[in-house]
Amino acid sequence: AEHPYSHLIDTLEHGGLKFFNPQKFNDPRYDKLPLSIRVLLEAAVRNCDGFYTKEGDVQSILDWQQQQNKAEVPFSPARVLLQDFTGIPAMVDLAAMRDAVAKHGLDPSLVNPKCPTDLIVDHSLQIDYSKWFNQEMELIRNKERLQFFKWCSKAFKNVNVVPPDIGAVHQVNLEYLSRVVQISNGFIYPDSVVGTDSHTTMINGLGILGWGVGGIESEAVMLGQPLSLTLPQVVGCKLLGTINPLTTSIDIVLGITKHLRQAGIAGRFVEFFGPGVSQLSAPDRTTIANMCPEYNATVSFFPVDQVTLKHFKKTSDSMVPYVSGPKRAQDRVAVSNMKEDFQSCLDEKVGFKGFNISKEKQETRVPFLHCGQKYELAHGSVVIAAVISCTNNCNPSVMLTAGLMAKKAVEAGLVVKPYIRTSLAPGSGMVTHYLSTSGVLPFLSQLGFEVIGYGCATCVGNTAPLKETVVDAIKQGDLVTCGVLSGNRHFEGRLCDCVRANYLASPPLVLAYAIAGTVGIDFEKEPLGVTPEGKEVYLCDIWPSREEVQQTEEDTIISSIFKDLRGRMEVRRRTFITAPVFFHDCVTEVPPPQSIENAHALLFLGDKVTTDHISPAGSIARASAAAKYLQSKRLAPREFNSYGARRGNDAVMTRGTFASIKLQNRFIGKSGPKTLHIPSGQTLDVFEAAERYQRDGIPLIILAGKDYGSGNSRDWVAKGPYLLGVRAVIAESFEKLHKNQLVGMGIMPLEFLPGQNADSLELSGKEKFTITLPDTLSPRKQLTTSQGKSFIVTALFDTEMDVTFFQHGGLLRFVARTFLK
């Protein structure tokens, strides 16, 4: 059939490529659309098929000024981006679909992604060594995963697997995968992407619309299902001014984060404009775009201009240096106020910033021996310092600033204390290349910042353990020691269980605090250290000028670097992997969901339960249910690897669900991965309790407070509870993305009525809960929940499609059935 918008097709004068030209609407509404919304419009026009995308959707986008924040519209991105941790379960699910298809006598090779998909293999790292990691051991430990990825690259069409030793997902996306425009089937159209990494938003700095989604949503897009989003409001952010000489891009990011968070722009698109935009280089823009999840925007979009195309040198806005912490990214601290702020954190009661250390214990110092030498730890001592593949590493200027500063520090005779756990995990080989070419890499190494590999490491909890003498000293003095990292994830206890204060900082500031050995320092008044000759060295003495950085950047960040890495990519083209149960019924129809009767609460949780609490990403604790399972498979603890590495094994991941040591379960009254098995009154591991309930045929729910499911997006935050037998989560409020993930797995997200919660309803959590489903379910339907007395909850199905997904047992099974039909 003829495309409904074939009259909008134009042809390029050179090359004969066709494109949909929305300007041919001759509609004044088009001229008023923000540029980011025009990308949505073009995608809707091009993909209008009358089924997933209808002409009414196109008209809703055209009518954006009236429909913003109201209409639900589909968006079919040009491609999907997967990192290894989320790529494993996605590809395992596709393989499971092939198994299900084959069992019904169909051709399994029919199962392929419809949307082009890129999978980056070695995005995430487990740090085992302080020096360059042992590649042979790493390959042995990850042999099963690598073999599976290799098979995927050959077995599936429309899947591009980027091999190991190339870089982290967002770096590879920037350096290699991004196209600005795409060409397919004789048509040219804007590049756009959704990815399973929170840093996907970084690509908006190049004028490519993209954002992070959950693993479940990404799998649906791979199979041809558009994303459904509320037509967003768009906020303009005007940039003006010049930059402080000591300020880096991360300072600009934190400044913008503060103002936009205060502006309340959750769920909106942000477009940058004004004369300051033309002064920002492409790396600056991507650094700024990267942080938009921290102020709850969907994207921070820099429209394509000459700077995008030519990567002009940068000049920027007027800000001052900041760090963020000690527990949350939004808690900014000016570097000039750091010493005073940390002191106030010691004084304050335990909370988002406070540690409640009594005055008489604040001067505690604990001596210890390390490598035969005596050292002391105190409150504020730095024990972890990591420059990692995250917000800053994509920007050559801040990495070169750190490198040049390391050179000056070494030449001045400064050192980093050897007990501090230091690491450098660049985003890609390109970073190592320009650090080496510029001559600064050896100086970073001399300070202990040696390249350990490419990918996420410290900020996902994969740091090497601290020395026992350091841990013992921390525990002996009950010290609030610190980690400093150049990432954007630093929840309490995430870097290391015994490190309670963690700060986000730019790479040069990571080096500065590592050299100082403490966060309790005023860089303007106190020296970083003293040379062997007794000379005091201040931060200003070793901080390179912007002119030095720019000159070095101009000399080293050249196209040959990118060409070299691209050449490498072109040339290098079962306890980890098990078959999941999600698609056993994907070929057949299933009965509609039934009411939940006499359910028990598996967990009774409070406010701010994050995805880290629900599905940990770090190492597997030796006493955990997952560890017991792996030991039953005759694996030694050194072979456990991490939860992230084993996301392709549903047995491990189910046991890892709610396995966080920071989980606060009101049934237990203290933190830890335990719960109350209500029928027996026993305290058990969460998995063991869920296993008993399932064996006895008892459905489960979860009770929670506000902001349930905030944090990183992971598919197992929904898959895990589903496999534990959870049918519904009743909370005061949900993080929207996590709510969508629950719907995607057929779990009902239920919200207390405004002003109500478990306490106001006098719930102990030990009641039996019955949730009655009506014959006809509709969006935002109020349901009756009974447990002796009744109360009302709202089912958070925002659209009719949400209801459809739920009735089919979740988004994945619905899309799988539609795809196979």
Coordinates of C-alpha atoms in Angstrom, one line a residue, residues 168-644:
A168 CA 32.7 1.8 27.1
V169 CA 29.3 1.9 25.5
H170 CA 28.8 5.7 25.6
Q171 CA 32.4 6.3 24.3
V172 CA 32.0 3.9 21.4
N173 CA 28.6 5.4 20.7
L174 CA 30.3 8.9 20.4
E175 CA 33.4 7.9 18.6
Y176 CA 32.2 5.3 16.2
L177 CA 28.5 4.4 16.1
S178 CA 26.9 7.8 15.9
R179 CA 26.1 8.9 12.3
V180 CA 24.1 12.2 12.8
V181 CA 22.2 10.9 9.7
Q182 CA 21.3 7.3 8.8
I183 CA 20.8 5.7 5.4
S184 CA 18.6 2.7 4.9
N185 CA 16.7 1.3 1.9
G186 CA 17.4 4.4 -0.2
F187 CA 16.2 6.8 2.5
I188 CA 18.2 9.3 4.6
Y189 CA 16.9 10.3 8.0
P190 CA 18.1 11.7 11.4
D191 CA 20.1 9.4 13.6
S192 CA 18.4 8.6 16.9
V193 CA 19.0 6.0 19.6
V194 CA 17.8 4.5 22.8
G195 CA 20.3 2.7 25.0
T196 CA 20.5 0.6 28.1
D197 CA 23.0 2.9 29.8
S198 CA 22.2 6.1 31.6
H199 CA 25.0 7.8 29.7
T200 CA 23.2 7.3 26.4
T201 CA 22.0 10.9 26.8
M202 CA 25.5 12.0 26.1
I203 CA 24.9 11.6 22.4
N204 CA 22.5 14.6 22.4
G205 CA 25.6 16.8 22.5
L206 CA 26.1 15.8 18.9
G207 CA 22.5 16.7 17.9
I208 CA 21.5 13.0 18.0
L209 CA 18.3 12.5 19.9
G210 CA 18.7 9.6 22.4
W211 CA 18.1 8.6 26.0
G212 CA 18.4 5.6 28.3
V213 CA 15.7 3.0 28.7
G214 CA 15.3 -0.2 30.6
G215 CA 16.4 -3.6 29.2
I216 CA 12.8 -4.6 28.8
E217 CA 11.9 -1.6 26.7
S218 CA 15.1 -2.0 24.6
E219 CA 14.2 -5.6 23.8
A220 CA 10.7 -4.4 22.7
V221 CA 12.2 -1.7 20.4
M222 CA 14.6 -4.3 19.0
L223 CA 11.5 -6.4 18.0
G224 CA 9.9 -3.4 16.3
Q225 CA 7.7 -2.0 19.1
P226 CA 8.0 1.8 19.3
L227 CA 8.6 3.5 22.6
S228 CA 5.4 5.1 23.9
L229 CA 6.1 8.5 25.5
T230 CA 4.0 11.4 26.6
L231 CA 4.6 14.3 24.1
P232 CA 7.2 16.2 26.2
Q233 CA 7.4 19.8 27.1
V234 CA 10.6 21.5 25.9
V235 CA 12.6 23.8 28.1
G236 CA 15.1 26.2 26.5
C237 CA 18.4 26.8 28.4
K238 CA 20.2 29.9 27.4
L239 CA 24.0 29.9 27.8
L240 CA 26.0 33.1 28.2
G241 CA 29.4 34.2 29.6
T242 CA 33.0 33.0 30.0
I243 CA 34.7 30.4 32.2
N244 CA 36.8 30.6 35.4
P245 CA 40.3 29.4 34.6
L246 CA 40.1 26.6 37.1
T247 CA 36.7 25.4 36.0
T248 CA 36.2 22.3 34.0
S249 CA 33.2 21.0 32.0
I250 CA 32.0 19.0 35.1
D251 CA 31.6 22.3 36.9
I252 CA 29.4 23.6 34.1
V253 CA 27.5 20.4 34.3
L254 CA 26.9 20.7 38.0
G255 CA 25.9 24.3 37.7
I256 CA 23.4 23.6 35.1
T257 CA 22.2 20.5 37.1
K258 CA 21.5 22.7 40.1
H259 CA 19.5 25.3 38.2
L260 CA 17.5 22.8 36.1
R261 CA 16.8 20.6 39.2
Q262 CA 15.4 23.7 40.9
A263 CA 13.3 24.6 37.8
G264 CA 11.4 21.3 38.1
I265 CA 11.8 20.0 34.6
A266 CA 11.3 16.3 35.3
G267 CA 10.4 14.3 32.1
R268 CA 10.9 17.3 29.8
F269 CA 13.3 17.8 26.9
V270 CA 15.9 20.6 27.3
E271 CA 17.2 22.4 24.3
F272 CA 20.3 24.6 24.6
F273 CA 20.5 27.9 22.8
G274 CA 22.1 31.4 23.0
P275 CA 25.6 32.7 22.2
G276 CA 27.3 30.5 24.7
V277 CA 26.3 27.4 22.8
S278 CA 28.6 28.3 19.9
Q279 CA 31.5 28.6 22.3
L280 CA 31.1 25.0 23.6
S281 CA 33.1 22.3 21.8
A282 CA 31.4 19.0 21.0
P283 CA 33.1 17.3 23.9
D284 CA 31.8 20.0 26.3
R285 CA 28.3 19.5 24.9
T286 CA 28.3 15.8 25.4
T287 CA 29.6 16.2 28.9
I288 CA 26.7 18.5 29.7
A289 CA 24.1 16.3 27.9
N290 CA 25.3 13.3 29.8
M291 CA 24.1 14.6 33.2
C292 CA 20.5 15.3 32.3
P293 CA 19.2 12.2 34.3
E294 CA 20.6 13.9 37.4
Y295 CA 18.1 16.8 37.0
N296 CA 15.4 14.4 35.7
A297 CA 15.2 15.6 32.2
T298 CA 14.7 13.1 29.4
V299 CA 17.3 14.7 27.1
S300 CA 19.5 17.8 26.9
F301 CA 19.6 18.5 23.2
F302 CA 22.2 20.5 21.3
P303 CA 21.0 21.0 17.8
V304 CA 23.5 20.3 15.0
D305 CA 25.5 23.4 14.0
Q306 CA 28.9 24.1 12.6
V307 CA 30.5 23.4 16.0
T308 CA 29.0 19.9 15.9
L309 CA 30.5 19.3 12.5
K310 CA 33.9 20.8 13.0
H311 CA 34.4 20.2 16.7
F312 CA 35.5 23.8 17.4
K313 CA 37.7 24.5 20.4
K314 CA 35.8 25.3 23.6
T315 CA 35.2 28.4 25.7
S316 CA 32.4 28.2 28.1
D317 CA 30.2 29.7 30.8
S318 CA 31.2 31.3 34.2
M319 CA 31.1 28.7 37.0
V320 CA 33.3 27.7 39.9
P321 CA 34.7 24.3 40.7
Y322 CA 32.4 21.9 42.5
V323 CA 32.2 18.3 43.8
S324 CA 29.1 16.4 44.7
G325 CA 28.5 14.3 47.8
P326 CA 28.9 12.7 50.2
K327 CA 25.9 10.5 49.3
R328 CA 24.0 12.0 46.4
A329 CA 24.9 13.5 43.1
Q330 CA 22.6 16.5 43.5
D331 CA 24.3 17.7 46.7
R332 CA 26.8 20.1 45.3
V333 CA 29.7 21.4 47.3
A334 CA 31.9 24.2 46.2
V335 CA 35.6 23.1 46.4
S336 CA 36.3 26.3 48.3
N337 CA 33.8 25.2 51.0
M338 CA 34.7 21.5 51.0
K339 CA 36.6 21.4 54.3
E340 CA 33.8 23.3 56.1
D341 CA 31.0 21.2 54.5
F342 CA 32.6 17.9 55.4
Q343 CA 32.9 19.0 59.0
S344 CA 29.2 19.9 59.0
C345 CA 28.5 16.4 57.6
L346 CA 30.2 14.9 60.6
D347 CA 28.1 17.0 62.9
E348 CA 24.7 16.5 61.3
K349 CA 22.4 13.6 62.2
V350 CA 22.4 10.6 59.9
G351 CA 20.6 11.5 56.7
F352 CA 21.3 12.4 53.1
K353 CA 24.5 14.2 54.2
G354 CA 25.0 13.7 57.9
F355 CA 27.0 11.0 59.8
N356 CA 26.3 12.0 63.4
I357 CA 29.9 11.7 64.7
S358 CA 30.2 13.0 68.3
K359 CA 32.6 16.0 68.9
E360 CA 34.9 13.9 71.0
K361 CA 35.4 11.3 68.3
Q362 CA 35.9 13.7 65.4
E363 CA 39.6 14.0 66.1
T364 CA 40.1 10.3 66.2
R365 CA 43.3 9.1 64.4
V366 CA 44.1 5.5 63.9
P367 CA 47.7 4.4 63.1
F368 CA 48.4 1.4 60.9
L369 CA 51.1 -0.3 59.0
H370 CA 51.2 -0.6 55.2
C371 CA 54.1 -2.3 53.4
G372 CA 56.2 -1.8 56.6
Q373 CA 55.6 1.9 56.9
K374 CA 53.4 3.7 59.5
Y375 CA 50.4 5.8 58.4
E376 CA 47.4 7.3 60.0
L377 CA 43.7 7.5 59.0
A378 CA 41.2 10.1 60.2
H379 CA 37.7 11.2 59.3
G380 CA 37.9 12.5 55.8
S381 CA 40.9 10.4 54.8
V382 CA 40.7 9.4 51.1
V383 CA 41.1 5.7 50.6
I384 CA 39.6 5.3 47.0
A385 CA 40.5 7.6 44.1
A386 CA 39.2 6.6 40.7
V387 CA 39.2 8.2 37.3
I388 CA 36.6 6.1 35.5
S389 CA 34.8 5.8 32.2
C390 CA 31.9 8.1 33.0
T391 CA 30.8 11.7 32.7
N392 CA 34.2 13.3 32.3
N393 CA 36.3 10.9 30.4
C394 CA 34.5 11.6 27.1
N395 CA 35.9 15.1 27.3
P396 CA 39.6 15.3 26.3
S397 CA 40.1 18.6 28.1
V398 CA 39.5 17.4 31.6
M399 CA 41.5 14.2 31.1
L400 CA 44.4 16.2 29.7
T401 CA 44.0 18.6 32.6
A402 CA 44.4 15.7 35.0
G403 CA 47.4 14.3 33.0
L404 CA 49.2 17.7 32.8
M405 CA 48.5 18.2 36.5
A406 CA 50.0 14.7 37.3
K407 CA 53.1 15.7 35.3
K408 CA 53.6 18.9 37.3
A409 CA 52.9 17.0 40.6
V410 CA 55.5 14.4 39.9
E411 CA 58.0 17.0 38.8
A412 CA 57.3 18.9 42.1
G413 CA 58.0 15.7 44.1
L414 CA 54.4 15.0 45.2
V415 CA 53.2 11.5 45.7
V416 CA 49.9 9.7 46.5
K417 CA 50.0 7.5 49.6
P418 CA 50.3 3.9 48.6
Y419 CA 47.4 2.6 50.6
I420 CA 44.9 4.7 48.6
R421 CA 43.1 2.4 46.0
T422 CA 43.8 4.3 42.8
S423 CA 42.6 3.4 39.3
L424 CA 42.2 4.8 35.8
A425 CA 39.6 3.2 33.6
P426 CA 39.3 5.3 30.4
G427 CA 36.2 5.2 28.3
S428 CA 38.0 3.9 25.3
G429 CA 41.4 3.2 23.7
M430 CA 41.3 6.7 22.3
V431 CA 41.7 8.2 25.8
T432 CA 44.7 6.0 26.4
H433 CA 46.0 7.0 23.0
Y434 CA 45.9 10.7 23.6
L435 CA 47.1 10.5 27.2
S436 CA 50.1 8.5 25.8
T437 CA 50.6 10.7 22.8
S438 CA 50.6 13.8 24.9
G439 CA 53.2 12.3 27.2
V440 CA 51.2 12.5 30.5
L441 CA 50.3 8.8 30.9
P442 CA 53.6 7.8 32.7
F443 CA 53.1 10.6 35.2
L444 CA 49.5 9.4 36.0
S445 CA 51.0 5.9 36.5
Q446 CA 53.7 7.3 38.8
L447 CA 50.9 8.6 41.0
G448 CA 49.2 5.2 41.0
F449 CA 46.6 6.0 38.3
E450 CA 47.4 3.1 36.0
V451 CA 45.1 2.0 33.2
I452 CA 43.2 -1.1 34.4
G453 CA 41.0 -1.5 31.3
Y454 CA 38.1 0.1 29.5
G455 CA 34.6 0.3 31.0
C456 CA 32.6 0.9 34.1
A457 CA 34.3 -0.3 37.3
T458 CA 34.5 1.6 40.6
C459 CA 31.1 3.4 40.3
V460 CA 29.2 0.1 39.8
G461 CA 30.9 -1.4 42.9
N462 CA 33.6 -3.4 41.0
T463 CA 36.6 -1.8 42.8
A464 CA 39.3 -4.1 44.2
P465 CA 39.1 -4.6 48.0
L466 CA 41.0 -2.2 50.3
K467 CA 43.9 -3.7 52.2
E468 CA 42.9 -5.4 55.4
T469 CA 45.1 -3.1 57.5
V470 CA 43.2 -0.1 56.0
V471 CA 39.8 -1.7 56.6
D472 CA 40.7 -2.7 60.2
A473 CA 41.8 0.9 60.9
I474 CA 38.5 2.3 59.5
K475 CA 36.5 -0.1 61.6
Q476 CA 38.6 0.4 64.7
G477 CA 38.1 4.2 64.7
D478 CA 34.5 4.1 63.2
L479 CA 35.9 6.5 60.7
V480 CA 34.1 8.3 57.9
T481 CA 36.6 7.7 55.1
C482 CA 36.1 8.9 51.6
G483 CA 36.1 7.8 48.0
V484 CA 36.6 10.4 45.2
L485 CA 35.7 9.5 41.7
S486 CA 35.0 11.2 38.4
G487 CA 31.7 9.4 37.7
N488 CA 28.1 10.1 38.5
R489 CA 27.0 7.2 40.7
H490 CA 28.1 7.1 44.3
F491 CA 25.3 5.9 46.6
E492 CA 26.5 5.2 50.1
G493 CA 28.4 1.9 50.4
R494 CA 28.4 1.4 46.6
L495 CA 32.2 1.8 46.2
C496 CA 33.1 -0.2 49.2
D497 CA 31.0 -1.3 52.3
C498 CA 33.3 0.5 54.7
V499 CA 33.7 3.8 52.8
R500 CA 30.8 6.0 53.9
A501 CA 31.5 9.3 52.1
N502 CA 31.9 9.4 48.4
Y503 CA 32.3 12.5 46.2
L504 CA 32.0 13.0 42.5
A505 CA 34.7 15.3 41.1
S506 CA 36.4 16.1 37.9
P507 CA 39.5 14.0 37.1
P508 CA 42.0 16.7 38.1
L509 CA 40.2 17.2 41.4
V510 CA 40.3 13.4 41.9
L511 CA 44.1 13.6 41.6
A512 CA 44.2 16.7 43.9
Y513 CA 42.3 15.0 46.7
A514 CA 44.3 11.8 46.2
I515 CA 47.6 13.7 46.6
A516 CA 46.2 15.6 49.6
G517 CA 45.0 12.3 51.1
T518 CA 42.0 14.0 52.6
V519 CA 38.8 15.9 51.7
G520 CA 39.3 18.1 54.8
I521 CA 41.5 20.6 53.0
D522 CA 41.1 24.2 51.8
F523 CA 43.1 24.2 48.5
E524 CA 43.3 28.0 48.5
K525 CA 45.0 28.2 52.0
E526 CA 46.6 24.8 52.6
P527 CA 49.3 23.0 50.5
L528 CA 48.7 19.7 48.8
G529 CA 51.9 18.5 50.1
V530 CA 55.6 19.3 50.8
T531 CA 58.5 18.4 48.6
P532 CA 61.5 16.5 49.9
E533 CA 63.3 19.8 50.1
G534 CA 60.5 21.1 52.4
K535 CA 58.8 23.4 49.9
E536 CA 55.0 23.7 50.2
V537 CA 53.1 23.0 46.9
Y538 CA 49.7 24.4 46.4
L539 CA 47.0 23.3 43.9
C540 CA 47.4 26.5 42.0
D541 CA 51.1 25.6 41.5
I542 CA 50.4 22.4 39.5
W543 CA 47.0 23.2 37.9
P544 CA 47.6 23.7 34.1
S545 CA 46.3 26.8 32.4
R546 CA 43.5 26.5 29.9
E547 CA 45.9 27.6 27.2
E548 CA 48.2 24.6 28.0
V549 CA 45.3 22.2 27.9
Q550 CA 43.9 23.6 24.6
Q551 CA 47.3 23.5 23.0
T552 CA 47.9 19.9 24.1
E553 CA 44.4 19.0 23.0
E554 CA 44.9 20.6 19.6
D555 CA 48.2 18.7 19.2
T556 CA 46.9 15.3 20.2
I557 CA 43.2 15.0 19.6
I558 CA 43.3 14.6 15.9
S559 CA 41.4 12.6 13.3
S560 CA 44.1 10.0 13.0
I561 CA 43.3 8.8 16.5
F562 CA 39.8 8.1 15.6
K563 CA 40.8 6.5 12.3
D564 CA 43.2 4.2 14.1
L565 CA 40.5 3.0 16.6
R566 CA 37.9 2.6 13.8
G567 CA 40.4 0.5 11.9
R568 CA 40.8 -1.8 15.0
M569 CA 37.0 -2.1 15.2
E570 CA 36.6 -3.0 11.6
V571 CA 39.3 -5.7 11.8
R572 CA 38.3 -7.3 15.1
R573 CA 35.0 -7.9 14.2
R574 CA 26.9 -22.2 31.9
T575 CA 26.9 -20.4 34.9
F576 CA 26.9 -17.2 33.0
I577 CA 24.3 -18.1 30.3
T578 CA 21.1 -20.0 30.9
A579 CA 17.7 -20.2 29.2
P580 CA 15.1 -17.9 30.9
V581 CA 11.5 -18.9 31.3
F582 CA 10.0 -15.7 30.1
F583 CA 9.1 -16.9 26.6
H584 CA 7.9 -20.5 27.2
D585 CA 4.4 -19.3 26.2
C586 CA 5.3 -16.6 23.7
V587 CA 3.8 -18.6 20.7
T588 CA 0.5 -19.4 22.4
E589 CA -2.2 -17.1 23.8
V590 CA -2.5 -16.9 27.6
P591 CA -5.6 -16.3 29.7
P592 CA -6.1 -12.8 31.1
P593 CA -4.6 -12.1 34.5
Q594 CA -6.6 -13.1 37.5
S595 CA -7.3 -11.3 40.8
I596 CA -4.6 -11.7 43.5
E597 CA -6.0 -13.6 46.5
N598 CA -4.6 -14.0 50.0
A599 CA -1.1 -12.7 49.1
H600 CA 1.6 -12.1 51.6
A601 CA 4.0 -9.2 51.6
L602 CA 7.5 -10.4 50.7
L603 CA 9.0 -7.1 51.9
F604 CA 7.8 -4.0 53.8
L605 CA 10.0 -1.2 52.5
G606 CA 10.3 2.5 53.2
D607 CA 11.1 5.6 51.0
K608 CA 13.8 5.9 48.3
V609 CA 14.2 2.3 47.5
T610 CA 16.7 2.4 44.6
T611 CA 17.4 0.0 41.8
D612 CA 20.7 -0.8 43.6
H613 CA 18.6 -2.1 46.5
I614 CA 16.4 -4.2 44.2
S615 CA 19.1 -5.6 41.9
P616 CA 22.7 -5.1 43.0
A617 CA 25.3 -4.6 40.3
G618 CA 28.5 -5.2 42.2
S619 CA 30.3 -8.2 43.6
I620 CA 28.5 -11.3 44.9
A621 CA 28.8 -11.6 48.7
R622 CA 30.1 -14.9 49.9
A623 CA 27.2 -15.4 52.3
S624 CA 24.5 -14.6 49.8
A625 CA 21.9 -16.9 48.2
A626 CA 23.6 -16.4 44.8
A627 CA 27.0 -17.4 46.3
K628 CA 25.4 -20.6 47.8
Y629 CA 24.0 -21.4 44.3
L630 CA 27.4 -20.9 42.6
Q631 CA 29.2 -22.9 45.3
S632 CA 26.7 -25.7 44.6
K633 CA 28.0 -25.6 41.0
R634 CA 31.5 -26.1 42.4
L635 CA 32.7 -22.6 41.8
A636 CA 35.2 -21.0 44.2
P637 CA 34.6 -17.5 45.5
R638 CA 37.3 -16.1 43.2
E639 CA 35.2 -17.4 40.3
F640 CA 32.0 -15.7 41.3
N641 CA 32.6 -12.6 39.3
S642 CA 29.8 -9.9 39.7
Y643 CA 26.0 -9.8 39.4
G644 CA 26.4 -7.7 36.3

